[in-house]
Amino acid sequence: MKSGTASIPPAHAAILGVIRAIPRGKVTSYGEIARRAGLPRHARLVGRLLGDYSALKLPWQRVLRADGRIAFARGSAAFREQRMRLIEEGVAVANGRVDLGRFGWQRDLDEQLWRMA
DNA sequence: TCCTTGACCATTA
DNA sequence: ATAATGGCCAAGG
């Protein structure tokens, strides 16, 4: 057959996999996800996919802009929902922004290394 | 093909 | 800290 199944392209799968790997209570950026997926400079694709694959119930609330700010407009419903979901899992959101120094994914590594020393 | 559209990003002013 | 700018790149029309 001509692959009638609109299977998920490898690039998409890689990105979705990274998104699913973000620990609860932690956040990361569109660009970082792209890099981890082996697709540097594809931050915009990450955002596109979050919307396209919304049916997969991904932890989209853990994805923020590179500076820690929520990508949606301040007054939008999406903005409020993301803020709520983050707070719900213990991530502090002040002025639509999350302190990546405290909740940024990968910061966990430093934490572990710290504990080891 | 060409053109437009983004849940982006880094730099500069 | 905020805003403009140029760059980025997959999708869709």
CSV table of C-alpha atoms (C1' of nucleotides) in Angstrom, one decimal:
chain,number,residue,atom,x,y,z
A,1,MET,CA,0.0,0.0,0.0
A,2,LYS,CA,1.0,3.6,-0.3
A,3,SER,CA,1.4,4.0,3.4
A,4,GLY,CA,-2.2,5.2,3.8
A,5,THR,CA,-1.5,5.5,7.5
A,6,ALA,CA,-0.4,9.1,8.1
A,7,SER,CA,2.3,7.8,10.4
A,8,ILE,CA,4.2,10.3,12.4
A,9,PRO,CA,7.4,11.5,10.6
A,10,PRO,CA,10.6,10.7,12.4
A,11,ALA,CA,11.4,14.3,13.1
A,12,HIS,CA,8.0,14.7,14.7
A,13,ALA,CA,8.4,11.6,16.7
A,14,ALA,CA,11.7,12.7,18.0
A,15,ILE,CA,10.3,16.0,19.2
A,16,LEU,CA,7.2,14.4,20.8
A,17,GLY,CA,9.5,12.0,22.6
A,18,VAL,CA,11.5,14.9,24.2
A,19,ILE,CA,8.3,16.7,25.2
A,20,ARG,CA,7.0,13.6,26.9
A,21,ALA,CA,10.3,13.3,28.8
A,22,ILE,CA,10.0,16.6,30.5
A,23,PRO,CA,9.6,15.8,34.2
A,24,ARG,CA,6.6,17.0,36.1
A,25,GLY,CA,7.3,20.2,37.9
A,26,LYS,CA,10.0,21.2,35.4
A,27,VAL,CA,10.0,23.3,32.2
A,28,THR,CA,12.1,23.8,29.1
A,29,SER,CA,12.0,25.9,26.0
A,30,TYR,CA,10.9,25.3,22.4
A,31,GLY,CA,14.4,25.7,21.2
A,32,GLU,CA,15.9,23.4,23.8
A,33,ILE,CA,13.4,20.7,22.9
A,34,ALA,CA,14.4,21.0,19.2
A,35,ARG,CA,18.1,20.7,20.1
A,36,ARG,CA,17.5,17.6,22.2
A,37,ALA,CA,15.6,16.1,19.4
A,38,GLY,CA,18.5,16.5,17.2
A,39,LEU,CA,16.9,19.3,15.2
A,40,PRO,CA,18.6,22.6,16.1
A,41,ARG,CA,16.9,25.8,14.9
A,42,HIS,CA,13.6,24.1,14.8
A,43,ALA,CA,12.0,25.8,17.7
A,44,ARG,CA,9.0,26.9,15.6
A,45,LEU,CA,8.4,23.4,14.5
A,46,VAL,CA,8.1,22.4,18.2
A,47,GLY,CA,5.4,25.0,18.7
A,48,ARG,CA,3.5,23.9,15.6
A,49,LEU,CA,3.6,20.3,16.6
A,50,LEU,CA,2.3,21.0,20.1
A,51,GLY,CA,-0.8,22.3,18.4
A,52,ASP,CA,-1.1,19.8,15.7
A,53,TYR,CA,-0.7,16.8,18.1
A,54,SER,CA,-2.9,18.3,20.8
A,55,ALA,CA,-5.0,15.1,20.7
A,56,LEU,CA,-2.1,13.2,22.1
A,57,LYS,CA,-2.4,15.0,25.4
A,58,LEU,CA,1.2,16.1,25.7
A,59,PRO,CA,2.5,18.0,28.8
A,60,TRP,CA,2.4,21.3,26.7
A,61,GLN,CA,2.3,23.4,29.8
A,62,ARG,CA,6.0,22.6,30.4
A,63,VAL,CA,7.1,24.3,27.2
A,64,LEU,CA,8.0,28.0,27.4
A,65,ARG,CA,10.0,30.6,25.5
A,66,ALA,CA,13.7,30.7,25.9
A,67,ASP,CA,13.4,33.4,28.5
A,68,GLY,CA,11.0,31.5,30.6
A,69,ARG,CA,7.9,33.4,29.5
A,70,ILE,CA,4.6,31.8,28.5
A,71,ALA,CA,4.3,32.0,24.7
A,72,PHE,CA,0.6,33.0,24.6
A,73,ALA,CA,-0.8,36.5,24.9
A,74,ARG,CA,-1.3,37.7,28.5
A,75,GLY,CA,-5.0,37.9,28.4
A,76,SER,CA,-5.7,34.8,26.3
A,77,ALA,CA,-7.5,31.7,27.6
A,78,ALA,CA,-4.5,29.5,26.6
A,79,PHE,CA,-2.2,31.7,28.7
A,80,ARG,CA,-4.5,31.4,31.8
A,81,GLU,CA,-4.8,27.6,31.3
A,82,GLN,CA,-1.0,27.1,31.1
A,83,ARG,CA,-0.4,29.3,34.1
A,84,MET,CA,-3.0,27.2,36.0
A,85,ARG,CA,-1.6,23.9,35.0
A,86,LEU,CA,2.0,24.9,35.9
A,87,ILE,CA,1.0,26.2,39.3
A,88,GLU,CA,-1.0,23.0,39.8
A,89,GLU,CA,2.2,20.9,39.5
A,90,GLY,CA,4.3,23.2,41.6
A,91,VAL,CA,5.9,25.5,39.1
A,92,ALA,CA,5.8,29.2,40.2
A,93,VAL,CA,4.6,31.6,37.6
A,94,ALA,CA,5.3,35.3,38.3
A,95,ASN,CA,4.2,37.9,35.7
A,96,GLY,CA,3.7,35.2,33.1
A,97,ARG,CA,7.2,34.0,33.6
A,98,VAL,CA,8.9,31.0,35.2
A,99,ASP,CA,12.3,31.2,36.8
A,100,LEU,CA,14.4,28.8,34.7
A,101,GLY,CA,17.1,28.8,37.3
A,102,ARG,CA,14.7,27.0,39.6
A,103,PHE,CA,12.4,25.0,37.4
A,104,GLY,CA,14.4,24.6,34.2
A,105,TRP,CA,14.9,21.1,33.1
A,106,GLN,CA,18.5,20.0,32.9
A,107,ARG,CA,19.1,22.1,36.0
A,108,ASP,CA,18.3,18.7,37.6
A,109,LEU,CA,21.7,17.5,36.4
A,110,ASP,CA,23.5,20.3,38.2
A,111,GLU,CA,21.5,19.4,41.2
A,112,GLN,CA,22.6,15.8,41.0
A,113,LEU,CA,26.2,16.7,40.5
A,114,TRP,CA,25.9,18.9,43.5
A,115,ARG,CA,24.6,16.2,45.6
A,116,MET,CA,27.3,13.9,44.5
A,117,ALA,CA,30.1,16.2,45.5
B,1,DT,C1',7.1,27.2,-7.3
B,2,DC,C1',6.3,31.3,-4.7
B,3,DC,C1',4.4,33.5,-0.7
B,4,DT,C1',2.6,33.7,3.9
B,5,DT,C1',2.3,32.2,8.5
B,6,DG,C1',3.8,31.1,13.1
B,7,DA,C1',2.9,28.2,20.8
B,8,DC,C1',10.6,30.8,18.3
B,9,DC,C1',15.5,32.9,19.1
B,10,DA,C1',19.6,36.0,19.6
B,11,DT,C1',21.2,40.5,19.0
B,12,DT,C1',21.0,45.3,19.1
B,13,DA,C1',19.4,49.8,20.4
C,1,DA,C1',13.3,46.1,30.9
C,2,DT,C1',11.0,46.7,26.4
C,3,DA,C1',11.0,46.9,21.2
C,4,DA,C1',12.6,46.4,16.8
C,5,DT,C1',15.2,43.4,13.6
C,6,DG,C1',16.9,39.8,10.9
C,7,DG,C1',17.2,35.0,10.9
C,8,DC,C1',15.2,30.5,11.1
C,9,DC,C1',12.3,26.6,8.8
C,10,DA,C1',8.3,23.4,8.2
C,11,DA,C1',3.4,23.6,6.5
C,12,DG,C1',-0.2,25.0,3.8
C,13,DG,C1',-2.5,27.7,0.2
